[in-house]
Amino acid sequence: MTLHHPSLLVVGSVAIDSIITPFAAREHSVGGSATFFAMAASYLAPVRLVGVVGRDFPDSAVRDLRQRGVDLQGLEVVPDGLTFRWKGRYHANMNTRDTLETHLNVFESFSPKLPDTYRTSEYLFLANIQPNLQLQVFEQLQAARLVGLDTMNLWIATAREELREVLRRVHVLTINEEEAQQLTGEHNLVRAAKAIQELGPRSVVIKRGEYGALLFHEHDAFSAPALPLEDIVDPTGAGDAFAGGFMGYLSRGVDPSGAALRTAMIYGSVLASFCVQGFSYDQLANLNVTRIQERFDAFSRLTDFARAELT
Amino acid sequence: MTLHHPSLLVVGSVAIDSIITPFAAREHSVGGSATFFAMAASYLAPVRLVGVVGRDFPDSAVRDLRQRGVDLQGLEVVPDGLTFRWKGRYHANMNTRDTLETHLNVFESFSPKLPDTYRTSEYLFLANIQPNLQLQVFEQLQAARLVGLDTMNLWIATAREELREVLRRVHVLTINEEEAQQLTGEHNLVRAAKAIQELGPRSVVIKRGEYGALLFHEHDAFSAPALPLEDIVDPTGAGDAFAGGFMGYLSRGVDPSGAALRTAMIYGSVLASFCVQGFSYDQLANLNVTRIQERFDAFSRLTDFARAELT
């Protein structure tokens, strides 16, 4: 991989999921926001991970992440604990789901600890964990050129003040449509994005699942479609894979201006599109740069149109 | 207007609506699929309209349509009847709505009659009316280079056989997401579009409201976003305005190939974006080519991104 690039640190959950879709199901599906993020970002930048697992976390998953060059020094293993578990069932449209079970397990007493070598990371993504834990990361980091953040409805409802404190310190927020509305009280996404920008982040990425994603950067808007796919196996982790592609591209030292953010949106969409084509990180683990660029080109074809003169 | 272009005929409803949104309401709002379509298409091609109204239809609306150059020879006026009326209430998201009242009135006994001068129309759009009435139009038309069709959940449920007969004879179907799923039994839109193509139309446009629209043409896919707007006044007629922009561009004599269909998708999106910014056709009635081209350019900016090399 591209070891000359500055490192990208992700702090988030590592999980064992149980997934039910209208077409199939998988038990013991390795998941978690940091896992999907790291797998996706690993094709674009060197990734360091901070998270926690229990004694039940499969060695094969550790090997798979190492295989992708992910630095796991920051992956804490609690020998007498169990890994965070989530069970969910997707609806017929594959775009909405019900949570059937959540077991925090080792996550309940987790506190992120950055190995010394991580403290100079220039790029940071705070994947979806409790805002209090996200704040602890800032205390251990020397400086960061670009900080991205994800969150969820639970923290918006139960830890709003801490979340606002985190928001003041990040450059980019990735958030889904309903959460953007919940956070701001605005149904209209243009207004919701403006309200979020006033809380801190200069750039707001609103994720819309099968409808793609919108970027609001300063006064600029960009729309990235989702790739229409005939077979969607498991949407779990698509948002995290999106964030991985997005932050991974920005961590290559590019100037995080409007143009780079747009290209990053497409890399995010590319990695998300691979993610949903398999359970867990099945599809994300076996990519290469050629396949990623080919799919990037598929997004170009999907959105390309010519201007006409009306005379 | 561009009188050298071949004429575009629209057959559909002309209505008086009563609209309630979370922010405002309007009684006696002139609407109907043919009205919105004609207003939107009028900036791109000469439009002929076939529809029916009652004695209560406002003269001002007739003047507004004439002002836009719409040929109203085919607008039947029933002196002892009342115009079709629809009352609807939009939900907080402005993307879904409930029908509160429907009064067919003169529409109940309507049968489309094409004036002689209309019979050579080369471009036809069958807006959303009963499939039996749509079939009657084919009998009165000499030949058409391109036929577009819209329909709705009611006809899919109650007139499926007649609808399939219409589908066999059209080139393009514009349909919303839920209706595409209802018509085909496929949740996945790629599969739904393929199933529709097998019923006749070579091109399928799937309308997704605030999420934009997808075009499936032969084996090609194109995604057109919706323009993120800060103020949406009334979504009524957006799908018809989209169809007007789409068919209007294709009626300029361009080869309806993949490239022209893509450009047409953006004109459709442009006209739809103006439509939702006002009640009725308030915004559609007062456009000009410059404003339309400026908004077309806004769609270019909204979707533009650069390819990067990963080396």
Coordinates of C-alpha atoms in Angstrom, one line a residue:
Chain A
M1 CA 0.0 0.0 0.0
T2 CA 0.8 3.7 -0.2
L3 CA 3.0 4.0 2.9
H4 CA 4.1 7.5 2.0
H5 CA 0.6 8.8 2.7
P6 CA -0.2 10.2 6.1
S7 CA -2.1 7.7 8.3
L8 CA -5.8 7.7 8.8
L9 CA -7.0 6.7 12.3
V10 CA -10.5 5.3 12.9
V11 CA -12.1 4.9 16.3
G12 CA -15.3 3.0 16.4
S13 CA -17.1 -0.3 17.0
V14 CA -16.0 -3.7 16.1
A15 CA -18.9 -6.2 16.3
I16 CA -20.3 -9.6 15.6
D17 CA -23.7 -9.1 13.8
S18 CA -26.6 -11.4 13.1
I19 CA -28.2 -10.3 9.9
I20 CA -31.6 -11.2 8.4
T21 CA -32.6 -9.9 5.0
P22 CA -35.7 -10.9 2.9
F23 CA -33.4 -13.2 0.9
A24 CA -30.9 -14.7 3.3
A25 CA -29.4 -14.6 6.8
R26 CA -26.0 -14.8 8.4
E27 CA -25.0 -15.4 12.0
H28 CA -21.6 -14.4 13.4
S29 CA -21.2 -11.8 10.6
V30 CA -18.2 -9.7 11.5
G31 CA -19.2 -6.0 11.5
G32 CA -18.9 -2.7 13.4
S33 CA -18.4 0.8 12.1
A34 CA -14.6 0.7 12.5
T35 CA -14.3 -2.6 10.7
F36 CA -16.2 -1.6 7.6
F37 CA -14.5 1.8 7.6
A38 CA -11.0 0.3 7.9
M39 CA -11.6 -2.3 5.2
A40 CA -12.9 0.3 2.7
A41 CA -10.3 3.0 3.5
S42 CA -7.4 0.5 3.3
Y43 CA -7.4 0.7 -0.5
L44 CA -6.8 4.4 -0.4
A45 CA -4.6 5.1 2.7
P46 CA -2.9 3.3 5.5
V47 CA -5.4 2.8 8.3
R48 CA -5.0 2.6 12.1
L49 CA -7.9 1.2 14.2
V50 CA -8.9 1.8 17.8
G51 CA -11.6 -0.4 19.1
V52 CA -12.4 -3.3 21.5
V53 CA -13.4 -6.9 21.1
G54 CA -13.8 -9.9 23.4
R55 CA -12.4 -13.4 23.5
D56 CA -15.1 -14.5 21.0
F57 CA -13.8 -12.3 18.2
P58 CA -12.6 -14.6 15.4
D59 CA -8.9 -14.8 14.6
S60 CA -9.8 -14.9 10.9
A61 CA -11.2 -11.4 11.1
V62 CA -8.0 -10.1 12.7
R63 CA -6.1 -11.8 9.9
D64 CA -8.4 -10.3 7.3
L65 CA -7.8 -6.8 8.6
R66 CA -4.0 -7.3 8.9
Q67 CA -4.1 -8.7 5.3
R68 CA -5.5 -5.3 4.3
G69 CA -2.6 -3.5 6.0
V70 CA -4.8 -2.2 8.9
D71 CA -2.7 -1.4 11.9
L72 CA -4.4 -3.2 14.9
Q73 CA -2.1 -2.0 17.7
G74 CA -5.1 0.0 18.9
L75 CA -7.5 -3.0 18.9
E76 CA -8.0 -3.9 22.6
V77 CA -8.8 -7.5 23.4
V78 CA -10.7 -8.1 26.7
P79 CA -10.0 -11.8 27.5
D80 CA -12.9 -12.3 29.9
G81 CA -15.4 -10.3 27.8
L82 CA -17.6 -10.8 24.8
T83 CA -17.6 -8.7 21.6
F84 CA -20.4 -6.2 21.0
R85 CA -23.3 -7.9 19.2
W86 CA -26.0 -6.5 17.0
K87 CA -28.9 -8.4 15.4
G88 CA -31.1 -6.7 12.8
R89 CA -33.7 -7.5 10.2
Y90 CA -34.0 -5.7 6.9
H91 CA -37.4 -4.8 5.3
A92 CA -38.4 -5.8 1.8
N93 CA -36.9 -2.6 0.4
M94 CA -33.5 -3.3 1.9
N95 CA -33.3 0.4 2.8
T96 CA -34.8 0.2 6.3
R97 CA -34.3 -2.2 9.2
D98 CA -35.3 -3.1 12.7
T99 CA -32.8 -3.7 15.5
L100 CA -33.8 -7.0 17.1
E101 CA -31.0 -7.2 19.7
T102 CA -28.1 -5.1 21.0
H103 CA -25.6 -6.5 23.5
L104 CA -22.9 -3.9 24.3
N105 CA -20.7 -6.5 26.1
V106 CA -17.1 -5.2 26.2
F107 CA -18.3 -1.9 24.7
E108 CA -20.0 -1.0 28.0
S109 CA -16.8 -0.2 29.8
F110 CA -14.7 0.8 26.7
S111 CA -12.5 3.8 26.8
P112 CA -10.4 4.5 23.6
K113 CA -6.7 4.4 24.2
L114 CA -4.4 5.6 21.4
P115 CA -1.0 3.8 21.2
D116 CA 1.8 6.3 21.2
T117 CA 2.5 5.8 17.5
Y118 CA -1.1 6.8 16.7
R119 CA -0.9 10.2 18.4
T120 CA 0.5 12.0 15.4
S121 CA -2.2 10.7 13.0
E122 CA -3.1 13.6 10.7
Y123 CA -6.5 12.2 9.6
L124 CA -9.1 11.0 12.1
F125 CA -12.5 9.5 11.7
L126 CA -14.7 9.2 14.7
A127 CA -17.1 6.4 13.7
N128 CA -20.4 6.0 15.5
I129 CA -19.7 5.5 19.2
Q130 CA -20.8 7.5 22.3
P131 CA -19.8 11.2 22.0
N132 CA -18.1 11.0 25.4
L133 CA -15.7 8.4 24.0
Q134 CA -15.2 10.5 20.9
L135 CA -14.2 13.4 23.1
Q136 CA -11.6 11.3 24.8
V137 CA -9.8 10.8 21.4
F138 CA -9.2 14.5 21.0
E139 CA -7.3 14.5 24.3
Q140 CA -4.9 11.9 23.1
L141 CA -4.2 13.3 19.6
Q142 CA -1.6 15.9 18.9
A143 CA -3.2 17.6 16.0
A144 CA -5.3 16.5 13.0
R145 CA -5.5 18.0 9.6
L146 CA -9.0 16.7 9.0
V147 CA -11.5 15.1 11.4
G148 CA -14.6 13.3 10.2
L149 CA -17.5 12.2 12.4
D150 CA -20.4 9.9 12.3
T151 CA -23.1 9.5 14.9
M152 CA -26.6 8.0 15.3
N153 CA -30.2 8.7 16.5
L154 CA -29.4 7.3 20.0
W155 CA -26.7 9.9 20.8
I156 CA -28.7 12.7 19.3
A157 CA -31.5 11.8 21.7
T158 CA -29.5 10.9 24.8
A159 CA -26.1 12.8 24.6
R160 CA -26.9 15.9 22.7
E161 CA -24.6 18.2 24.7
E162 CA -21.6 16.0 24.4
L163 CA -22.4 15.5 20.7
R164 CA -22.5 19.3 20.2
E165 CA -19.1 19.5 21.9
V166 CA -17.7 17.0 19.4
L167 CA -19.3 18.8 16.5
R168 CA -17.5 22.0 17.3
R169 CA -14.2 20.1 16.7
V170 CA -14.8 18.3 13.5
H171 CA -14.5 19.3 9.8
V172 CA -16.9 16.8 8.2
L173 CA -20.0 15.2 9.5
T174 CA -21.4 12.1 7.8
I175 CA -25.0 11.6 8.9
N176 CA -28.1 9.9 7.5
E177 CA -31.1 11.8 6.4
E178 CA -33.4 11.1 9.3
E179 CA -30.6 11.8 11.8
A180 CA -29.9 15.2 10.1
Q181 CA -33.5 16.0 10.6
Q182 CA -33.5 14.8 14.2
L183 CA -30.4 16.7 15.0
T184 CA -31.6 20.0 13.6
G185 CA -35.4 19.9 13.7
E186 CA -35.4 20.8 10.0
H187 CA -37.1 18.5 7.5
N188 CA -35.6 20.3 4.6
L189 CA -32.1 19.0 4.0
V190 CA -30.7 22.3 2.7
R191 CA -31.8 23.9 5.9
A192 CA -30.7 21.0 8.0
A193 CA -27.2 21.1 6.5
K194 CA -26.9 24.8 7.1
A195 CA -27.9 24.3 10.7
I196 CA -25.3 21.6 11.1
Q197 CA -22.6 23.8 9.6
E198 CA -23.4 26.4 12.2
L199 CA -22.6 23.7 14.9
G200 CA -19.1 23.3 13.5
P201 CA -18.5 21.1 10.5
R202 CA -17.7 23.0 7.3
S203 CA -18.8 20.0 5.3
V204 CA -21.9 17.9 5.8
V205 CA -22.5 14.6 4.0
I206 CA -26.1 13.4 4.2
K207 CA -26.4 9.7 3.5
R208 CA -29.6 8.5 1.9
G209 CA -29.0 4.8 1.4
E210 CA -30.1 3.5 -2.0
Y211 CA -30.7 7.2 -3.0
G212 CA -27.0 8.1 -2.7
A213 CA -25.6 11.0 -0.7
L214 CA -25.5 14.8 -0.7
L215 CA -22.5 16.9 0.2
F216 CA -22.9 20.5 1.5
H217 CA -19.6 22.2 1.6
E218 CA -19.6 25.9 2.4
H219 CA -22.2 27.2 0.0
D220 CA -21.7 24.4 -2.5
A221 CA -23.9 21.3 -3.0
F222 CA -23.0 18.0 -4.7
S223 CA -25.1 15.0 -5.3
A224 CA -23.6 11.5 -5.5
P225 CA -26.0 8.7 -6.7
A226 CA -26.0 5.2 -5.4
L227 CA -25.2 2.6 -8.1
P228 CA -28.3 0.8 -9.1
L229 CA -27.5 -2.8 -8.4
E230 CA -29.5 -5.9 -9.3
D231 CA -28.5 -7.8 -6.2
I232 CA -28.1 -6.3 -2.8
V233 CA -27.0 -8.9 -0.3
D234 CA -26.6 -7.0 2.9
P235 CA -26.7 -3.2 3.4
T236 CA -25.0 -3.4 6.8
G237 CA -21.9 -1.3 7.0
A238 CA -22.6 0.6 3.7
G239 CA -22.5 4.0 5.5
D240 CA -19.2 3.1 7.2
A241 CA -17.7 1.8 3.9
F242 CA -18.9 5.1 2.4
A243 CA -17.1 7.0 5.1
G244 CA -14.0 4.8 4.6
G245 CA -13.8 5.6 0.9
F246 CA -14.5 9.2 1.5
M247 CA -11.9 9.8 4.3
G248 CA -9.5 7.4 2.6
Y249 CA -9.3 9.5 -0.5
L250 CA -9.0 12.8 1.5
S251 CA -6.2 11.2 3.6
R252 CA -4.0 10.9 0.5
G253 CA -2.8 14.4 1.2
V254 CA -5.1 16.1 -1.3
D255 CA -6.4 19.6 -0.4
P256 CA -9.8 19.1 1.1
S257 CA -11.4 21.7 -1.2
G258 CA -14.6 21.4 -3.0
A259 CA -13.2 19.4 -5.9
A260 CA -11.4 16.9 -3.7
L261 CA -14.5 16.5 -1.6
R262 CA -16.6 15.7 -4.7
T263 CA -14.1 13.0 -5.8
A264 CA -14.1 11.7 -2.3
M265 CA -17.9 11.4 -2.3
I266 CA -17.6 9.1 -5.4
Y267 CA -14.9 6.9 -3.7
G268 CA -17.3 6.7 -0.8
S269 CA -20.1 5.6 -3.1
V270 CA -17.9 3.1 -4.8
L271 CA -16.8 1.4 -1.6
A272 CA -20.4 1.4 -0.3
S273 CA -21.6 -0.2 -3.5
F274 CA -19.1 -3.1 -3.1
C275 CA -20.0 -3.4 0.6
V276 CA -23.7 -4.1 0.0
Q277 CA -22.9 -6.9 -2.5
G278 CA -21.9 -9.3 0.2
F279 CA -22.4 -10.1 3.9
S280 CA -20.0 -8.6 6.4
Y281 CA -16.8 -7.4 4.6
D282 CA -16.8 -10.3 2.1
Q283 CA -16.7 -8.0 -0.9
L284 CA -14.6 -5.3 0.7
A285 CA -11.8 -7.6 1.7
N286 CA -11.0 -8.7 -1.9
L287 CA -10.9 -5.6 -4.0
N288 CA -8.0 -4.0 -5.8
V289 CA -7.3 -0.6 -7.2
T290 CA -8.3 -1.7 -10.8
R291 CA -11.7 -2.8 -9.7
I292 CA -12.2 0.3 -7.6
Q293 CA -11.3 2.6 -10.6
E294 CA -13.5 0.6 -12.9
R295 CA -16.4 1.2 -10.6
F296 CA -15.5 4.8 -10.2
D297 CA -15.8 5.0 -14.0
A298 CA -19.3 3.3 -13.7
F299 CA -20.3 6.3 -11.6
S300 CA -19.0 8.6 -14.2
R301 CA -21.2 6.9 -16.8
L302 CA -24.2 6.8 -14.5
T303 CA -24.1 10.6 -14.1
D304 CA -22.7 11.9 -17.4
F305 CA -24.8 14.2 -19.5
A306 CA -24.3 16.8 -22.2
R307 CA -25.5 20.4 -22.3
A308 CA -27.7 21.4 -25.2
E309 CA -28.2 24.8 -26.6
L310 CA -31.9 25.8 -26.9
T311 CA -32.0 28.2 -29.9
Chain B
M1 CA -41.4 29.8 -29.9
T2 CA -39.8 27.2 -32.1
L3 CA -42.5 26.6 -34.7
H4 CA -40.2 24.7 -37.0
H5 CA -40.2 21.8 -34.4
P6 CA -42.6 19.0 -34.8
S7 CA -45.5 19.2 -32.4
L8 CA -45.9 17.4 -29.1
L9 CA -49.3 16.2 -28.2
V10 CA -50.3 15.6 -24.6
V11 CA -53.5 13.9 -23.5
G12 CA -54.3 14.0 -19.9
S13 CA -56.2 15.6 -17.0
V14 CA -57.0 19.2 -16.5
A15 CA -58.0 19.9 -12.9
I16 CA -58.8 22.3 -10.1
D17 CA -56.9 21.2 -7.0
S18 CA -57.1 22.0 -3.4
I19 CA -53.7 21.7 -1.8
I20 CA -52.6 21.6 1.8
T21 CA -48.9 21.6 2.7
P22 CA -47.4 21.8 6.2
F23 CA -46.7 25.5 5.4
A24 CA -49.6 26.8 3.4
A25 CA -52.7 25.9 1.5
R26 CA -54.4 26.9 -1.8
E27 CA -58.0 26.4 -3.0
H28 CA -58.9 26.5 -6.7
S29 CA -55.3 25.7 -7.7
V30 CA -55.3 24.9 -11.4
G31 CA -53.7 21.5 -11.9
G32 CA -54.0 18.3 -13.8
S33 CA -51.3 16.2 -15.5
A34 CA -51.8 17.7 -19.0
T35 CA -51.7 21.2 -17.6
F36 CA -48.3 20.8 -15.8
F37 CA -46.9 18.8 -18.7
A38 CA -48.0 21.5 -21.3
M39 CA -46.7 24.4 -19.3
A40 CA -43.3 22.7 -18.8
A41 CA -42.9 21.4 -22.4
S42 CA -43.9 24.7 -23.9
Y43 CA -40.4 26.1 -23.5
L44 CA -38.9 23.3 -25.6
A45 CA -41.5 22.5 -28.2
P46 CA -44.9 23.5 -29.5
V47 CA -47.5 21.7 -27.5
R48 CA -51.1 20.6 -28.3
L49 CA -53.4 19.5 -25.5
V50 CA -56.4 17.2 -25.4
G51 CA -58.4 17.2 -22.2
V52 CA -61.7 18.2 -20.7
V53 CA -63.0 20.9 -18.3
G54 CA -66.3 22.2 -17.0
R55 CA -68.0 25.6 -16.9
D56 CA -66.1 26.4 -13.7
F57 CA -62.6 26.3 -15.3
P58 CA -61.1 29.7 -15.0
D59 CA -60.6 31.8 -18.2
S60 CA -57.4 33.0 -16.7
A61 CA -55.9 29.5 -16.9
V62 CA -57.0 29.2 -20.6
R63 CA -55.3 32.6 -21.2
D64 CA -52.1 31.4 -19.3
L65 CA -51.8 28.3 -21.4
R66 CA -52.5 30.2 -24.7
Q67 CA -49.9 32.7 -23.5
R68 CA -47.4 29.9 -23.5
G69 CA -48.4 29.0 -27.0
V70 CA -50.2 25.8 -26.1
D71 CA -52.7 24.8 -28.8
L72 CA -56.0 24.3 -27.0
Q73 CA -58.2 23.2 -29.9
G74 CA -58.3 19.8 -28.2
L75 CA -59.5 21.2 -24.8
E76 CA -63.2 20.2 -24.6
V77 CA -65.4 22.4 -22.5
V78 CA -68.6 20.8 -21.1
P79 CA -70.9 23.7 -20.4
D80 CA -73.2 21.9 -18.0
G81 CA -70.4 20.1 -16.2
L82 CA -67.7 20.7 -13.5
T83 CA -64.0 20.3 -13.9
F84 CA -62.2 17.3 -12.3
R85 CA -61.3 18.2 -8.7
W86 CA -58.6 16.8 -6.4
K87 CA -57.8 17.6 -2.8
G88 CA -54.6 16.5 -1.2
R89 CA -52.5 17.1 1.9
Y90 CA -48.7 16.8 1.9
H91 CA -46.9 15.2 4.9
A92 CA -44.1 17.0 6.7
N93 CA -41.4 15.6 4.4
M94 CA -43.3 17.1 1.3
N95 CA -42.5 13.8 -0.5
T96 CA -45.7 11.9 0.4
R97 CA -49.3 12.9 0.5
D98 CA -52.8 11.8 1.2
T99 CA -55.7 12.2 -1.2
L100 CA -58.6 13.8 0.7
E101 CA -61.1 14.1 -2.1
T102 CA -61.5 13.2 -5.7
H103 CA -64.4 14.3 -7.9
L104 CA -64.2 13.1 -11.5
N105 CA -67.0 15.3 -12.7
V106 CA -66.6 15.9 -16.5
F107 CA -63.8 13.3 -16.5
E108 CA -66.3 10.5 -15.8
S109 CA -67.7 10.6 -19.3
F110 CA -64.6 11.9 -21.1
S111 CA -63.4 10.4 -24.3
P112 CA -60.4 12.0 -26.0
K113 CA -61.1 13.5 -29.4
L114 CA -58.2 14.6 -31.5
P115 CA -58.8 17.7 -33.8
D116 CA -57.9 16.9 -37.4
T117 CA -54.8 19.0 -37.2
Y118 CA -53.5 16.9 -34.2
R119 CA -53.6 13.6 -36.1
T120 CA -50.2 14.0 -37.6
S121 CA -48.5 14.8 -34.3
E122 CA -45.1 13.1 -34.3
Y123 CA -44.6 13.2 -30.5
L124 CA -47.2 12.0 -28.0
F125 CA -47.4 11.9 -24.3
L126 CA -50.2 10.0 -22.7
A127 CA -50.3 11.6 -19.2
N128 CA -52.0 9.8 -16.4
I129 CA -55.6 8.9 -17.3
Q130 CA -57.5 5.6 -17.6
P131 CA -55.7 3.2 -20.0
N132 CA -58.8 2.7 -22.0
L133 CA -58.8 6.4 -22.9
Q134 CA -55.1 6.2 -23.7
L135 CA -55.8 3.4 -26.2
Q136 CA -58.4 5.5 -27.9
V137 CA -55.7 8.1 -28.7
F138 CA -53.7 5.6 -30.8
E139 CA -56.8 5.0 -33.0
Q140 CA -56.9 8.7 -33.9
L141 CA -53.2 9.2 -34.5
Q142 CA -51.6 8.5 -37.9
A143 CA -48.1 7.7 -36.7
A144 CA -45.8 8.9 -33.9
R145 CA -42.1 8.9 -33.8
L146 CA -42.0 8.8 -30.0
V147 CA -44.7 7.9 -27.5
G148 CA -44.3 8.5 -23.7
L149 CA -46.7 7.2 -21.1
D150 CA -47.5 7.9 -17.4
T151 CA -49.8 6.0 -15.2
M152 CA -50.7 5.5 -11.6
N153 CA -51.4 2.9 -8.9
L154 CA -55.1 2.9 -9.4
W155 CA -54.8 1.7 -13.1
I156 CA -52.2 -0.8 -12.2
A157 CA -54.6 -2.3 -9.7
T158 CA -57.9 -2.0 -11.6
A159 CA -57.1 -1.9 -15.4
R160 CA -53.9 -4.0 -15.6
E161 CA -54.8 -5.7 -19.0
E162 CA -55.6 -2.4 -20.7
L163 CA -52.4 -0.9 -19.3
R164 CA -50.4 -3.8 -20.6
E165 CA -51.9 -3.1 -24.1
V166 CA -50.9 0.5 -23.9
L167 CA -47.4 -0.4 -22.7
R168 CA -46.9 -2.6 -25.8
R169 CA -47.3 0.6 -27.9
V170 CA -45.1 3.1 -26.1
H171 CA -41.4 3.9 -26.2
V172 CA -40.9 5.5 -22.8
L173 CA -42.7 4.9 -19.5
T174 CA -42.3 7.5 -16.7
I175 CA -43.5 5.9 -13.5
N176 CA -42.8 6.5 -9.8
E177 CA -40.8 4.1 -7.7
E178 CA -43.7 2.5 -5.8
E179 CA -45.8 2.1 -9.0
A180 CA -42.8 0.4 -10.7
Q181 CA -42.7 -2.0 -7.9
Q182 CA -46.5 -2.5 -7.9
L183 CA -46.6 -3.1 -11.7
T184 CA -43.8 -5.7 -11.7
G185 CA -43.8 -7.2 -8.2
E186 CA -40.1 -6.4 -8.0
H187 CA -38.7 -4.3 -5.1
N188 CA -35.3 -3.9 -6.8
L189 CA -35.5 -1.1 -9.3
V190 CA -33.0 -2.6 -11.8
R191 CA -35.1 -5.7 -12.0
A192 CA -38.4 -3.7 -12.0
A193 CA -37.1 -1.7 -15.0
K194 CA -36.0 -4.8 -16.9
A195 CA -39.5 -6.3 -16.3
I196 CA -41.1 -3.1 -17.6
Q197 CA -38.8 -3.1 -20.7
E198 CA -40.1 -6.7 -21.4
L199 CA -43.7 -5.3 -21.5
G200 CA -42.8 -2.9 -24.3
P201 CA -41.0 0.4 -23.5
R202 CA -37.4 0.6 -24.5
S203 CA -36.8 3.3 -21.9
V204 CA -38.0 3.4 -18.4
V205 CA -37.9 6.6 -16.2
I206 CA -38.3 5.9 -12.5
K207 CA -39.3 9.0 -10.6
R208 CA -38.3 9.3 -7.0
G209 CA -39.5 12.7 -6.0
E210 CA -37.0 14.6 -3.9
Y211 CA -34.4 11.8 -4.7
G212 CA -34.4 12.5 -8.4
A213 CA -35.0 10.1 -11.2
L214 CA -33.4 7.0 -12.8
L215 CA -33.4 6.3 -16.5
F216 CA -33.0 2.7 -17.8
H217 CA -32.5 2.7 -21.6
E218 CA -31.7 -0.6 -23.2
H219 CA -28.8 -1.8 -21.0
D220 CA -27.7 1.7 -19.8
A221 CA -28.6 3.5 -16.6
F222 CA -28.5 7.2 -15.8
S223 CA -29.2 8.9 -12.5
A224 CA -30.6 12.5 -12.4
P225 CA -30.6 14.1 -9.0
A226 CA -33.3 16.5 -7.7
L227 CA -32.0 20.0 -7.1
P228 CA -31.7 20.5 -3.3
L229 CA -34.0 23.4 -2.7
E230 CA -34.4 25.4 0.5
D231 CA -38.1 26.2 -0.1
I232 CA -40.5 23.7 -1.6
V233 CA -43.9 25.3 -1.9
D234 CA -46.1 22.6 -3.6
P235 CA -44.8 19.3 -5.1
T236 CA -48.1 18.9 -7.1
G237 CA -47.4 18.4 -10.7
A238 CA -43.6 17.9 -10.4
G239 CA -43.8 14.5 -12.1
D240 CA -45.8 15.9 -15.0
A241 CA -43.5 18.9 -15.3
F242 CA -40.6 16.4 -15.4
A243 CA -42.3 14.6 -18.2
G244 CA -42.9 17.9 -20.0
G245 CA -39.3 18.9 -19.9
F246 CA -38.2 15.4 -20.8
M247 CA -40.6 14.9 -23.8
G248 CA -40.3 18.6 -24.7
Y249 CA -36.5 18.2 -25.3
L250 CA -36.9 14.9 -27.2
S251 CA -39.6 16.5 -29.4
R252 CA -37.0 19.0 -30.8
G253 CA -36.2 16.4 -33.4
V254 CA -33.1 15.0 -31.6
D255 CA -32.3 11.3 -32.1
P256 CA -33.8 9.7 -29.0
S257 CA -30.6 7.8 -28.3
G258 CA -28.9 7.4 -24.9
A259 CA -27.2 10.8 -25.0
A260 CA -30.3 12.7 -25.9
L261 CA -32.3 10.8 -23.2
R262 CA -29.8 11.8 -20.6
T263 CA -30.0 15.5 -21.6
A264 CA -33.8 15.1 -21.6
M265 CA -33.7 13.7 -18.0
I266 CA -32.0 16.9 -16.9
Y267 CA -34.5 19.2 -18.7
G268 CA -37.2 17.2 -16.9
S269 CA -35.4 17.7 -13.6
V270 CA -35.0 21.4 -14.3
L271 CA -38.7 21.9 -15.0
A272 CA -39.8 19.8 -12.0
S273 CA -37.5 21.9 -9.8
F274 CA -39.2 25.1 -10.9
C275 CA -42.7 23.5 -10.6
V276 CA -42.3 22.7 -6.8
Q277 CA -41.2 26.3 -6.1
G278 CA -44.8 27.6 -6.4
F279 CA -48.4 26.5 -6.2
S280 CA -50.1 25.4 -9.4
Y281 CA -48.1 26.4 -12.4
D282 CA -47.2 29.8 -10.9
Q283 CA -43.5 29.2 -11.4
L284 CA -43.8 27.3 -14.7
A285 CA -45.8 30.0 -16.4
N286 CA -43.1 32.7 -16.2
L287 CA -39.9 31.1 -17.2
N288 CA -37.7 31.8 -20.1
V289 CA -34.9 30.0 -22.0
T290 CA -32.2 31.8 -20.1
R291 CA -33.5 30.8 -16.7
I292 CA -34.0 27.2 -17.9
Q293 CA -30.4 27.0 -19.1
E294 CA -29.0 28.6 -15.9
R295 CA -30.8 25.9 -13.9
F296 CA -29.5 23.2 -16.3
D297 CA -26.0 24.5 -15.5
A298 CA -26.9 24.3 -11.8
F299 CA -27.5 20.5 -12.4
S300 CA -24.1 20.3 -14.0
R301 CA -22.5 21.8 -11.0
L302 CA -24.5 19.6 -8.7
T303 CA -23.2 16.4 -10.3
D304 CA -19.7 17.4 -11.6
F305 CA -16.7 15.5 -10.3
A306 CA -13.2 14.7 -11.4
R307 CA -11.6 11.3 -11.8
A308 CA -8.4 10.8 -9.8
E309 CA -5.6 8.3 -10.4
L310 CA -4.7 6.1 -7.5
T311 CA -1.1 5.3 -7.9

